[in-house]
Coordinates of C-alpha atoms in Angstrom, one line a residue:
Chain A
X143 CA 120.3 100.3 55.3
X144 CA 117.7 98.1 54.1
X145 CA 114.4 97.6 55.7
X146 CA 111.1 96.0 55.3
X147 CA 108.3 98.4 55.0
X148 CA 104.6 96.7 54.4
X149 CA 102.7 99.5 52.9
X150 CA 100.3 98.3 51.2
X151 CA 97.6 98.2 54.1
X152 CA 94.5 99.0 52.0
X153 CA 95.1 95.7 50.2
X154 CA 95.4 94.1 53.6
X155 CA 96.4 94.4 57.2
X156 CA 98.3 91.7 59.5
X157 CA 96.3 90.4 62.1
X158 CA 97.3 92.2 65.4
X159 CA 98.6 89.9 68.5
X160 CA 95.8 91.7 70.6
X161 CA 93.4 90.0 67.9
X162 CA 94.9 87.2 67.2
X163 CA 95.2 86.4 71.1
X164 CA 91.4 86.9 71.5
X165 CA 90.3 84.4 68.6
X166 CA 92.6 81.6 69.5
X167 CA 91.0 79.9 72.2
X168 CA 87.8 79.7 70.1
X169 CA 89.4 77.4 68.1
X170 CA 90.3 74.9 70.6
X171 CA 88.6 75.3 74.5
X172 CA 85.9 77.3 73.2
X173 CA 85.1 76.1 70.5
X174 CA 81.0 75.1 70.5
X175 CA 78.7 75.5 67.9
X176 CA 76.8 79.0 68.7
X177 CA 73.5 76.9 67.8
X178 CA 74.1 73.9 70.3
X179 CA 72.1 73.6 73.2
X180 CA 75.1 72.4 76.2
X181 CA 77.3 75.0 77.7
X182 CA 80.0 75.2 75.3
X183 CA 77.7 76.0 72.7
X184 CA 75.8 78.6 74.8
X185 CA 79.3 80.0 75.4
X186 CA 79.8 80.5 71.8
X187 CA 76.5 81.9 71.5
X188 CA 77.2 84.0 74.3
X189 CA 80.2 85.1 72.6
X190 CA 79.2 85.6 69.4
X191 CA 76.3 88.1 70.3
X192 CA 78.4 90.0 72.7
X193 CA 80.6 90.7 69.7
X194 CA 77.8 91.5 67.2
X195 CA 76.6 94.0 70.1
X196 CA 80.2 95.8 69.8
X197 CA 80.4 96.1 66.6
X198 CA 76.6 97.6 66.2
X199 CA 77.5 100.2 69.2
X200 CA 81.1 101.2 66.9
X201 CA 78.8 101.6 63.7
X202 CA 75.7 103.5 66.0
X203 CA 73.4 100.8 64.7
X204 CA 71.6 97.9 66.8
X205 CA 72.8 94.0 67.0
X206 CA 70.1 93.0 65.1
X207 CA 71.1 95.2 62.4
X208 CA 74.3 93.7 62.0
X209 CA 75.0 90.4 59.4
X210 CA 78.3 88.7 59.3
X211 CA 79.3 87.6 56.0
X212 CA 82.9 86.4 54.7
X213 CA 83.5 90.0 53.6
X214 CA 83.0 92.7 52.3
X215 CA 82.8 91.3 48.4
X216 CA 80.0 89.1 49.9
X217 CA 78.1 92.0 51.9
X218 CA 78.2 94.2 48.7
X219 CA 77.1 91.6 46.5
X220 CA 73.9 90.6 48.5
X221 CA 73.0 94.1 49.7
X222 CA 73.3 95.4 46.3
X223 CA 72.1 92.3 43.9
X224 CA 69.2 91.8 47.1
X225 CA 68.0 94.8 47.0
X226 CA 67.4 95.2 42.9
X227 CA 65.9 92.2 42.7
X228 CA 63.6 92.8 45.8
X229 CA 62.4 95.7 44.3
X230 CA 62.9 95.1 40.5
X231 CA 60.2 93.5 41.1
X232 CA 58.0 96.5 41.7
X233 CA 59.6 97.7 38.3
X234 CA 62.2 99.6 40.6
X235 CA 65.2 98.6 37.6
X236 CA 67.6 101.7 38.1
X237 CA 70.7 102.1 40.1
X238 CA 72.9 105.0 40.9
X239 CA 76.2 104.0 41.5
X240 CA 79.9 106.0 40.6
X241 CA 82.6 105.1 38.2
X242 CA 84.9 104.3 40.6
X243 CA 83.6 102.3 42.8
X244 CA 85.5 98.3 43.8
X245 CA 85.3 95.6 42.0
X246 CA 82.7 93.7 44.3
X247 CA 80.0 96.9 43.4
X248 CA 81.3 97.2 40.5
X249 CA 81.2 93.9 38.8
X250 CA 77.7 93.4 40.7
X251 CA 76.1 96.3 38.8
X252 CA 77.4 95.5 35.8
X253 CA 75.7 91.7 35.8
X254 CA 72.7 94.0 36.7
X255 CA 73.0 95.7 34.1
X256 CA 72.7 92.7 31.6
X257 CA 69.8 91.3 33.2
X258 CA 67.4 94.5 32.6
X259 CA 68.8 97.2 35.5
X260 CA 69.9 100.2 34.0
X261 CA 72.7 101.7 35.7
X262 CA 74.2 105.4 36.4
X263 CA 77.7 106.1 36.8
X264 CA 77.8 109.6 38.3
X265 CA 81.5 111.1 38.1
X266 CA 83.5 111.6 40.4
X267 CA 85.7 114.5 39.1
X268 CA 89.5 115.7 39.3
X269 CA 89.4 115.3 43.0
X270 CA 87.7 111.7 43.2
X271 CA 85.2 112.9 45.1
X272 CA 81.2 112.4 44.0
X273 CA 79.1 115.4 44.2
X274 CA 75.9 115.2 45.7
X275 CA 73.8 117.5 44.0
X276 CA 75.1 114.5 41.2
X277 CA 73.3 112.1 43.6
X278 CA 70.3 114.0 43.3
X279 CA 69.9 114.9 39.9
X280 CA 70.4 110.8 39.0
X281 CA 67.2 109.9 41.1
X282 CA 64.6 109.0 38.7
X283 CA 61.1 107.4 39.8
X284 CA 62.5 104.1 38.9
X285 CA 65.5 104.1 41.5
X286 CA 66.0 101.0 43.4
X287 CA 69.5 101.8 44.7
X288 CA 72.1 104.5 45.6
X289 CA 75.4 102.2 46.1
X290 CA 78.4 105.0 46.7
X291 CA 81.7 103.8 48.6
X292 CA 82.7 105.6 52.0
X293 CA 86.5 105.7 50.7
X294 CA 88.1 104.9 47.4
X295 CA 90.5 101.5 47.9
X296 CA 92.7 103.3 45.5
X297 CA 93.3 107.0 46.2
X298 CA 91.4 107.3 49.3
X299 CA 89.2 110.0 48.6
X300 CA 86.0 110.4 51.5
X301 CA 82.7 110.7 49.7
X302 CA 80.3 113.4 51.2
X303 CA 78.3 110.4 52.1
X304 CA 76.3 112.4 54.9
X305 CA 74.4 114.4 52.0
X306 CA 74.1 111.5 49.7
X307 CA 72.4 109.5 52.8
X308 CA 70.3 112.6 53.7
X309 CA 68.9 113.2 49.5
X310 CA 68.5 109.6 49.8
X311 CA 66.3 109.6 52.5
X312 CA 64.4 112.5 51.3
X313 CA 63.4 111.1 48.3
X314 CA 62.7 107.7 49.5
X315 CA 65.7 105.9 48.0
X316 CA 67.7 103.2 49.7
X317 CA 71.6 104.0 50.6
X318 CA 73.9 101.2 50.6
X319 CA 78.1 102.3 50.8
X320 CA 80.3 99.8 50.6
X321 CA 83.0 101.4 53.7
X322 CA 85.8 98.8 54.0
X323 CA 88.7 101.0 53.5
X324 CA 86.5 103.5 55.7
X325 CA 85.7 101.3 58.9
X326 CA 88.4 101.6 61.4
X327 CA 89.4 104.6 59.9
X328 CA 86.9 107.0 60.1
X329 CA 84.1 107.7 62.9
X330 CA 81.1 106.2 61.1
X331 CA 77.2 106.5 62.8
X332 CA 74.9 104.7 60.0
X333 CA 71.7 106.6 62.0
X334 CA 73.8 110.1 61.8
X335 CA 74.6 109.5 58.0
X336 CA 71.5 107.8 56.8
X337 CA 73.4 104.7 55.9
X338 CA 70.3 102.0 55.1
X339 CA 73.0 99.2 54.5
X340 CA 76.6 99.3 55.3
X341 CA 79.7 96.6 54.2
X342 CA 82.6 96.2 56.2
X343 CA 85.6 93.6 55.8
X344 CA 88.1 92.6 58.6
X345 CA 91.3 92.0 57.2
X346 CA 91.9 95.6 56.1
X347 CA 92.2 96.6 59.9
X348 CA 94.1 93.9 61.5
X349 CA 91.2 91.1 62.3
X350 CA 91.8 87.9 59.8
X351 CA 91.0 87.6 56.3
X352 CA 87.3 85.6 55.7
X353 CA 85.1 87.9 58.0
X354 CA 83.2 90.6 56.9
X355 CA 79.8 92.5 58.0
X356 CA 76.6 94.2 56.3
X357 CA 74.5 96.2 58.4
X358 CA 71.0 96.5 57.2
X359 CA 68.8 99.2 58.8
X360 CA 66.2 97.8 60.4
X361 CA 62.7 98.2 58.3
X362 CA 64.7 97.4 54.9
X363 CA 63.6 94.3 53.3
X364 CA 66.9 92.4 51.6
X365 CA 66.2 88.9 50.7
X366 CA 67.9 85.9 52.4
X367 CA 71.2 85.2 51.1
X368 CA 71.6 81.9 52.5
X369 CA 69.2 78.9 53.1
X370 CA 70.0 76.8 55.6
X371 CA 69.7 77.0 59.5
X372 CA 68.3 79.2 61.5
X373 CA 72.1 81.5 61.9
X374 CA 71.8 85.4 61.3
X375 CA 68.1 85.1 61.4
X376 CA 67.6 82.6 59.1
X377 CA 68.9 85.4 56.0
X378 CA 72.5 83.9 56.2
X379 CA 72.4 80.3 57.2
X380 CA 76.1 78.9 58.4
X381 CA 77.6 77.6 61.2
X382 CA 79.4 81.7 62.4
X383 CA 82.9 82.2 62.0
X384 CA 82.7 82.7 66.3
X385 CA 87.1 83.1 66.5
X386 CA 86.8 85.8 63.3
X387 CA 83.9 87.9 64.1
X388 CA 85.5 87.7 67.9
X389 CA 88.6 89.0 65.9
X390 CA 86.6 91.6 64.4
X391 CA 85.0 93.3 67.2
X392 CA 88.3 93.1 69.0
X393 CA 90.1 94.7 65.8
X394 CA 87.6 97.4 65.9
X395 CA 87.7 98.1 69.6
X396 CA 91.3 98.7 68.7
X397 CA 91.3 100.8 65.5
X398 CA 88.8 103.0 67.4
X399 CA 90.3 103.4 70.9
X400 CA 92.8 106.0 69.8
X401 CA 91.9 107.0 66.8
X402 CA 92.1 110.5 66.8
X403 CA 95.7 110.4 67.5
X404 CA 96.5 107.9 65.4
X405 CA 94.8 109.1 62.8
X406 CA 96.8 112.5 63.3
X407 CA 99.6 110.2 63.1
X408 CA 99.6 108.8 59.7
X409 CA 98.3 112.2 58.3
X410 CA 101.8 113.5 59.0
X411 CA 103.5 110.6 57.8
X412 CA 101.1 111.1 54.5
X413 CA 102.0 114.5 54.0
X414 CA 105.9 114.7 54.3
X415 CA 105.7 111.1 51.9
X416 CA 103.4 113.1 49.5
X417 CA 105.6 116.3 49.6
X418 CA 108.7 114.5 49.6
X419 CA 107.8 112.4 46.2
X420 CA 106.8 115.7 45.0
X421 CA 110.2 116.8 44.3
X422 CA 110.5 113.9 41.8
X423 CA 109.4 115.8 38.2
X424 CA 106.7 115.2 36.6
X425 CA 105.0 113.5 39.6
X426 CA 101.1 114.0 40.2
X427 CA 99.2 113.4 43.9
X428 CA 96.0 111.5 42.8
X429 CA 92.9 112.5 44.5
X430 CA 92.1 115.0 47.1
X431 CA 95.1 116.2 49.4
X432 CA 92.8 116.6 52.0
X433 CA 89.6 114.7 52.1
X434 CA 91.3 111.4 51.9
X435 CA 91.9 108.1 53.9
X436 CA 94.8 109.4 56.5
X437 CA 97.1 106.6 55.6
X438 CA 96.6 107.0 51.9
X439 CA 99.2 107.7 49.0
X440 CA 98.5 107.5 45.6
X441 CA 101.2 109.3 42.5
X442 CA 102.1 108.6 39.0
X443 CA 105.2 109.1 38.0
X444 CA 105.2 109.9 34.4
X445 CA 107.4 107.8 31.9
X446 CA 107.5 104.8 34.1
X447 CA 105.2 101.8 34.5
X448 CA 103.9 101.0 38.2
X449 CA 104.8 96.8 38.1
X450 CA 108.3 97.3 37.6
X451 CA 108.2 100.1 40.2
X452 CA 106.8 97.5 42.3
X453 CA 109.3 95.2 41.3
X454 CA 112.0 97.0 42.6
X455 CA 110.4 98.3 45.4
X456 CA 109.7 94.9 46.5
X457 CA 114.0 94.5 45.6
X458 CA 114.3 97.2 48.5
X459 CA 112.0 95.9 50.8
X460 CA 109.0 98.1 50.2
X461 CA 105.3 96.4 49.3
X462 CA 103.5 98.7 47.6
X463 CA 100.8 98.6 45.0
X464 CA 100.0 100.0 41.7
X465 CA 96.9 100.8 39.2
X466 CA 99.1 100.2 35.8
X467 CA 97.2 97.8 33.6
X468 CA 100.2 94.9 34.4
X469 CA 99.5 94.7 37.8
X470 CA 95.3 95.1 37.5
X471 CA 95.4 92.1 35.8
X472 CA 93.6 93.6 32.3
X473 CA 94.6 95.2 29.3
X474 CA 93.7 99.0 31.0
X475 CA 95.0 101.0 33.9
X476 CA 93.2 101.0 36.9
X477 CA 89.2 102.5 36.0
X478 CA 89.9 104.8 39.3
X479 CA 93.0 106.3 37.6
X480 CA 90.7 106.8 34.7
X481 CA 88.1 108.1 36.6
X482 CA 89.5 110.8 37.9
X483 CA 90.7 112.1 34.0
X484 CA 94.1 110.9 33.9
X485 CA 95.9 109.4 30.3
X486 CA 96.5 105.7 29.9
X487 CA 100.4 106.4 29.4
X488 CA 100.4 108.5 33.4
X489 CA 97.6 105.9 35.0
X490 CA 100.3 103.0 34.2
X491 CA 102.9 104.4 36.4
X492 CA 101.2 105.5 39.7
X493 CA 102.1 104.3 43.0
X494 CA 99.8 103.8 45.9
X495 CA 101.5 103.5 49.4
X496 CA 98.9 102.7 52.5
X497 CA 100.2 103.1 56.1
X498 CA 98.1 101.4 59.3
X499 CA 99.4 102.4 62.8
X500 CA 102.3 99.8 62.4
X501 CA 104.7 102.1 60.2
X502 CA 107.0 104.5 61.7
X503 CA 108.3 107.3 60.7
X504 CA 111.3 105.6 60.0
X505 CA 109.6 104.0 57.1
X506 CA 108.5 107.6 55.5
X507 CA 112.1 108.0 55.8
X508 CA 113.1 104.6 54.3
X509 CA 110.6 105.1 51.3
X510 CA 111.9 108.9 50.5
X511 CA 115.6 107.5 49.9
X512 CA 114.7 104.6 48.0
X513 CA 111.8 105.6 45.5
X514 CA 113.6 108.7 43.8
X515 CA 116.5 106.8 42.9
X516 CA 114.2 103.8 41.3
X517 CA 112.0 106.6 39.7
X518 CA 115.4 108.0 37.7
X519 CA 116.8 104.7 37.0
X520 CA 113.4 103.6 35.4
X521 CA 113.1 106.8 33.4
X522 CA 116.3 106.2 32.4
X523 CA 115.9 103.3 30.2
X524 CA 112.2 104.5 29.4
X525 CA 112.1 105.5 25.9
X526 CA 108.7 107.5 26.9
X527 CA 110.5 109.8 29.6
X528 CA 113.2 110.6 26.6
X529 CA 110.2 111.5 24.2
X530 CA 108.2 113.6 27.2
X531 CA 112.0 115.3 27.9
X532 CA 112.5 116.1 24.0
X533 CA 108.8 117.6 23.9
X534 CA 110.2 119.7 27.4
X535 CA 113.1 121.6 25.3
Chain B
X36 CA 101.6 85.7 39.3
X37 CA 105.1 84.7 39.4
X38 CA 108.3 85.8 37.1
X39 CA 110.6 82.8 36.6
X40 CA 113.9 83.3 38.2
X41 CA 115.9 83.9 34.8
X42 CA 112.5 86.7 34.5
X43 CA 113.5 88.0 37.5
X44 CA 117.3 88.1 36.7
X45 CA 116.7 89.8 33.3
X46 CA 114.4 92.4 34.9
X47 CA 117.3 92.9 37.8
X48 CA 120.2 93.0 35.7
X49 CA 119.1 93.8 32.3
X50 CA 121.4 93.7 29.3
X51 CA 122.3 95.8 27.1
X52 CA 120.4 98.9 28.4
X53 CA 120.7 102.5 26.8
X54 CA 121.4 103.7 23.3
X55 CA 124.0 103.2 20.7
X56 CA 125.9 106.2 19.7
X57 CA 127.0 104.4 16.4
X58 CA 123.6 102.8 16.0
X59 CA 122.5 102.2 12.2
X60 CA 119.3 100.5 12.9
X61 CA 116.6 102.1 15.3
X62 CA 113.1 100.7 16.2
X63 CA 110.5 101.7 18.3
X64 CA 107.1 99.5 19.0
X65 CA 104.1 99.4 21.4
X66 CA 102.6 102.7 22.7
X67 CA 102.3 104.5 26.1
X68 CA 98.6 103.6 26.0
X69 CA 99.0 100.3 26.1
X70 CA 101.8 100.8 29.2
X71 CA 104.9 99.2 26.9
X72 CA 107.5 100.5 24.4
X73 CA 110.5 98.8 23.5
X74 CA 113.3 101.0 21.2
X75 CA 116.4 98.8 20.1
X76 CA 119.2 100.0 18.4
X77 CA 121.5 97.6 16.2
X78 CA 125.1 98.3 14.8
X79 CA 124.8 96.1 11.9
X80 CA 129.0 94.9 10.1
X81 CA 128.9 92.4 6.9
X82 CA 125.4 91.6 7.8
X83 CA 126.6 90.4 11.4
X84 CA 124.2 92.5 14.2
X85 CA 127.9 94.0 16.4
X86 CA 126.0 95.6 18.9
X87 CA 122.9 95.6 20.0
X88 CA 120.8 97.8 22.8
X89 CA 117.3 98.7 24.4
X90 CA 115.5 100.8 26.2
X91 CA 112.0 100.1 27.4
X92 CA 109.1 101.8 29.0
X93 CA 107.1 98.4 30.6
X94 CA 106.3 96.3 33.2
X95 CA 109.1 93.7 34.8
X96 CA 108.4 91.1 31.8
X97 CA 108.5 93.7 29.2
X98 CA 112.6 94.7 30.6
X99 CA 113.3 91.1 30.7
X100 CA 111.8 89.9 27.2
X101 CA 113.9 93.4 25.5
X102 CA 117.3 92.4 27.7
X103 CA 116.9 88.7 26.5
X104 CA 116.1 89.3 22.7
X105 CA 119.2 91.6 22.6
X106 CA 121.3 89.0 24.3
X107 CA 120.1 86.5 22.0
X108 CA 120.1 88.3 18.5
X109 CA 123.8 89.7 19.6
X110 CA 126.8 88.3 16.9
X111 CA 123.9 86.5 14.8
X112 CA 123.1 87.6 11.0
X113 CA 120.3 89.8 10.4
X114 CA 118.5 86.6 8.9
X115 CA 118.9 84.8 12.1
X116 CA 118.0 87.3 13.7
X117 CA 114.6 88.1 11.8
X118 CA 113.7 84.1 12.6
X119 CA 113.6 84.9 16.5
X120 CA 110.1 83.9 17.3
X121 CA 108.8 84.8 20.8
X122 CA 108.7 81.5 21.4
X123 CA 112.4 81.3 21.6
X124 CA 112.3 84.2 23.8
X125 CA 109.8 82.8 26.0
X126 CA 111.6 79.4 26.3
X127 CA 115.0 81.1 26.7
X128 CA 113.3 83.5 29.9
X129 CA 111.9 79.8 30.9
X130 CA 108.5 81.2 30.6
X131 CA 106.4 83.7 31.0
X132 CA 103.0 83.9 32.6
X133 CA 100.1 84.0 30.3
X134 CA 99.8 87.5 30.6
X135 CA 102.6 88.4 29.7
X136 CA 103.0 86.4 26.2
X137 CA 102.2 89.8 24.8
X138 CA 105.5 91.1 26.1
X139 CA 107.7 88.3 24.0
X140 CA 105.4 89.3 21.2
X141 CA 106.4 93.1 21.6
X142 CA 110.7 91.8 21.8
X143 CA 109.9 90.0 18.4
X144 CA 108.2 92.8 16.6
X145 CA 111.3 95.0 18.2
X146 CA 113.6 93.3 16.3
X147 CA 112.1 93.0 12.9
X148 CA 111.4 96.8 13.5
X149 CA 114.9 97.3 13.9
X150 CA 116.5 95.4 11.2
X151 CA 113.5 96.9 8.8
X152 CA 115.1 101.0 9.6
X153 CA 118.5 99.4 8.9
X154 CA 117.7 98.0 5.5
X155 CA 115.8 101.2 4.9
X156 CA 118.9 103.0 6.3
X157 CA 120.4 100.9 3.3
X158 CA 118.1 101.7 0.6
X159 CA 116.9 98.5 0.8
X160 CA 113.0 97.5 0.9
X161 CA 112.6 95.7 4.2
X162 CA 109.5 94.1 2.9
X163 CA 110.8 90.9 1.6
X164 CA 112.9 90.3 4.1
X165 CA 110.4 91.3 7.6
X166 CA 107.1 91.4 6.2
X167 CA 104.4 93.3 6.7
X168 CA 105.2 95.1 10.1
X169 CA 102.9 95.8 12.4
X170 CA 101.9 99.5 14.3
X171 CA 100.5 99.0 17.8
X172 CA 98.9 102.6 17.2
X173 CA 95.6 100.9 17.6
X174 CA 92.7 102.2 19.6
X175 CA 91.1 99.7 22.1
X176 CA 88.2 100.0 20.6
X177 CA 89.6 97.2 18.2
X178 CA 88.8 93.7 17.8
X179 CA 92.5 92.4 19.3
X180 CA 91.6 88.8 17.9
X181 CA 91.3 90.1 14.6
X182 CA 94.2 92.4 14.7
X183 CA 96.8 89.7 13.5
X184 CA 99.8 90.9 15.6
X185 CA 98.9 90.2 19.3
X186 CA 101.0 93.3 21.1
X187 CA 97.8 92.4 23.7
X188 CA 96.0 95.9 24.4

């Protein structure tokens, strides 16, 4: 029977009732301007640095430490573009970064990159995992910046970002990871890790989309990204988003409350997925099996492309998402898929799944009966899975 | 991005899927690099293209632009059907997203591929009658701009 299944959680997350319950009234009976001096703009105040408390005590940092932005493009952008040009100054031009990292660090270090910074992209193997000896062996006297991700968006690989923090703070060197898909997710404690600066978005764990957060150890110097009033101390000037960063220490009081056991959860409902799809032939699990995001599935399916997989997915019920080059929105497959060594022709047709706490078991289920039989009838008019059969024989 | 609904029909119910048995013209273009191949195979009577199939490797737009070439090069003379632009196949799919052009461009060169092994099937130099065709075997390394047929890697 047909069902709808949203799994594709790592691209976003609906806003959970819990959440959205919390925010609304900050829209219409509480809704004073934090920076107003009567009582519905102390409550707001109130409010808001309440929540910024929460959210520092989830992340082990302090409430001054924390900045909300309007994501976590935003936060990677000024933590990264702040901090080379802080100390590019100081003739600090070189950043370590690793080939697969998003978009947002991505893009940021390339633009770097064409305005003098030079820029290492350390691999991040087979497994898409960095190594941190890597880390180390990159530092140069000249090092503004290590910028490495908690947890790929794409195949959910966990970086080893304890040891990169630690090397970086042995040598002196500043640590920013962006940790969106990683927040809610995964136990983080910036002081334990040696974060120095940390970005976090809410939509991918059920607070709305627009809010976002960049911790910045306290002693680091990162430019003002905003000039204005006096809001996050005068480095981010804005009237705050109160309902939305309400949202988001809600959201994160609930993805952390149980984690453990829903965490435990989704890695069953990631393994029988992954081991069920692996009876398809020629199917490939992309990135670690084991150090990855719990909710995270990523395979190619060889001889197929990854949009029309999607589009009949979507026919069935099933949002998914894909790193083939149609559905990345450029000419190449996905630069993660490429990262981690694969061929053009298998990159186009992988498939990446992402479960939150919403999907059932039911929907593991659901998937396994649909995607075989869209996998064969694909291949079957796929004149690429006729010439990888006839190389086969 | 959004697939017009005759897109989304083509991609849902293609037409003319599979191969031929008594095919006697096969052509193959684009590459697995790029993410698209489209093989067609004709059955060519008096000049008159009988029957016509595909099979594609591609995204949704790259199934719907093969299914709607072969629909509309079915029953028409090889001459007709080497004038197919991908205009036609555009307009006839009521559009494609920008993206995509490269897809209609890929149906185009599919048929002129196609009728080009039939006449050499014949004995017959294709040249005169399909031009100069084009390989997609590039690398991506090249200047697309300057590559003259747009297959868009």
């Amino acid at each position: 029977m047909k069902r709808f299944v949203y799994a594709d959680n790592a691209a976003t997350t609906p806003v959970s009732k819990t959440v959205l319950e919390a925010m609304l009234p900050f829209y219409t009976e509480k809704y004073g301007n934090p920076s107003s001096l009567y009582s519905v703009g102390r409550d707001a105040k109130k409010i808001l640095e309440e929540a910024r408390e929460n959210i520092a005590r989830h992340l082990g940092a302090l409430p001054n430490e924390i900045f909300f932005t309007s994501g976590g493009s935003e936060a990677d952008n000024w933590a990264i573009k702040g901090i080379a040009y802080e100390l590019g100054k100081k003739g600090k031009k070189h950043i370590i970064t690793s080939k697969f990292e998003h978009h947002a660090v991505l893009h940021t270090v390339q633009a770097l990159a064409k305005d003098g910074f030079e820029v290492t992209y350390l691999d991040v193997y087979e497994n898409g995992i960095v190594k941190p000896e890597d880390v180390e062996n990159a530092i140069r006297e000249d090092t503004a910046l290590v910028t490495i991700m908690y947890a790929n968006n794409e195949i959910g690989t966990i970086q080893p970002i304890t040891e990169i923090g630690t090397i970086c703070k042995n040598h002196g060197i500043l640590f920013h990871t962006d940790a969106v898909q990683a927040v809610g997710n995964i136990r983080i404690n910036v002081k334990d890790e040696n974060i120095d600066m940390l970005s976090l978005s809410g939509h991918k764990l059920h607070a709305p989309k627009g809010i976002g957060a960049l911790y910045v150890r306290r002693g680091v110097r990162l430019p003002n990204l905003i000039a204005g009033g006096a809001q996050e101390r005068g480095k981010r000037a804005g009237t705050e988003n109160v309902a939305s960063i309400v949202a988001l220490s809600v959201a994160l009081d609930e993805a952390y409350a149980n984690l453990e056991e829903r965490n435990a959860r989704l890695i069953r409902m990631r393994d029988r997925l992954i081991k069920g799809a692996a009876t398809i032939e020629r199917s490939r699990l992309n990135g670690d099996p084991i150090k990855r995001l719990p909710g995270n599935f990523n395979m190619c399916f060889e001889g197929i492309e990854g949009e029309s997989l999607l589009l009949k997915l979507d026919f069935a019920g099933i949002c998914g998402s894909s790193g083939s080059a149609c559905t990345s929105g450029s000419l190449d497959p996905s630069h993660v898929l490429l990262a981690i060594g694969l061929p053009h022709e298998i990159a186009h047709g992988s498939l990446r799944i992402s479960f939150s706490d919403q999907n059932t078991e039911e929907d593991v289920d659901y998937i396994l009966e649909v995607l075989p039989n869209i996998v064969s009838y694909l291949r079957e008019m796929s004149p690429l899975w006729d010439e990888i059969m006839s190389k086969n024989v | 991005m959004a697939y017009s609904e005759k897109v989304m029909d083509h991609f849902a119910n293609p037409r003319n899927v599979g191969e031929l048995a008594d095919a006697n013209g096969v052509g193959e273009v684009g590459n697995s690099k790029c993410g698209d191949i489209m093989r067609m195979y004709i059955k060519v009577e008096d000049n008159i293209i009988k029957d016509v199939t595909f099979k594609t490797f591609g995204c949704g737009a790259a199934i719907a632009t093969s299914s709607m070439a072969t629909e509309l090069i079915k029953g028409k003379s090889l001459d007709e059907a080497l004038k197919l632009t991908n205009s036609a196949v555009m307009e006839a799919l009521e559009g494609l997203p920008p993206v995509k052009v490269h897809c209609s461009v890929l149906a185009e060169q599919a048929i002129k591929a196609t009728v080009a092994d039939y006449y050499q099937r014949q004995g017959i130099d294709p040249t005169p009658f399909v031009g100069e065709l084009c390989d997609c075997d590039h690398d991506h390394e090249h200047d697309h701009d300057e590559h003259g047929c747009s297959c868009g890697c």
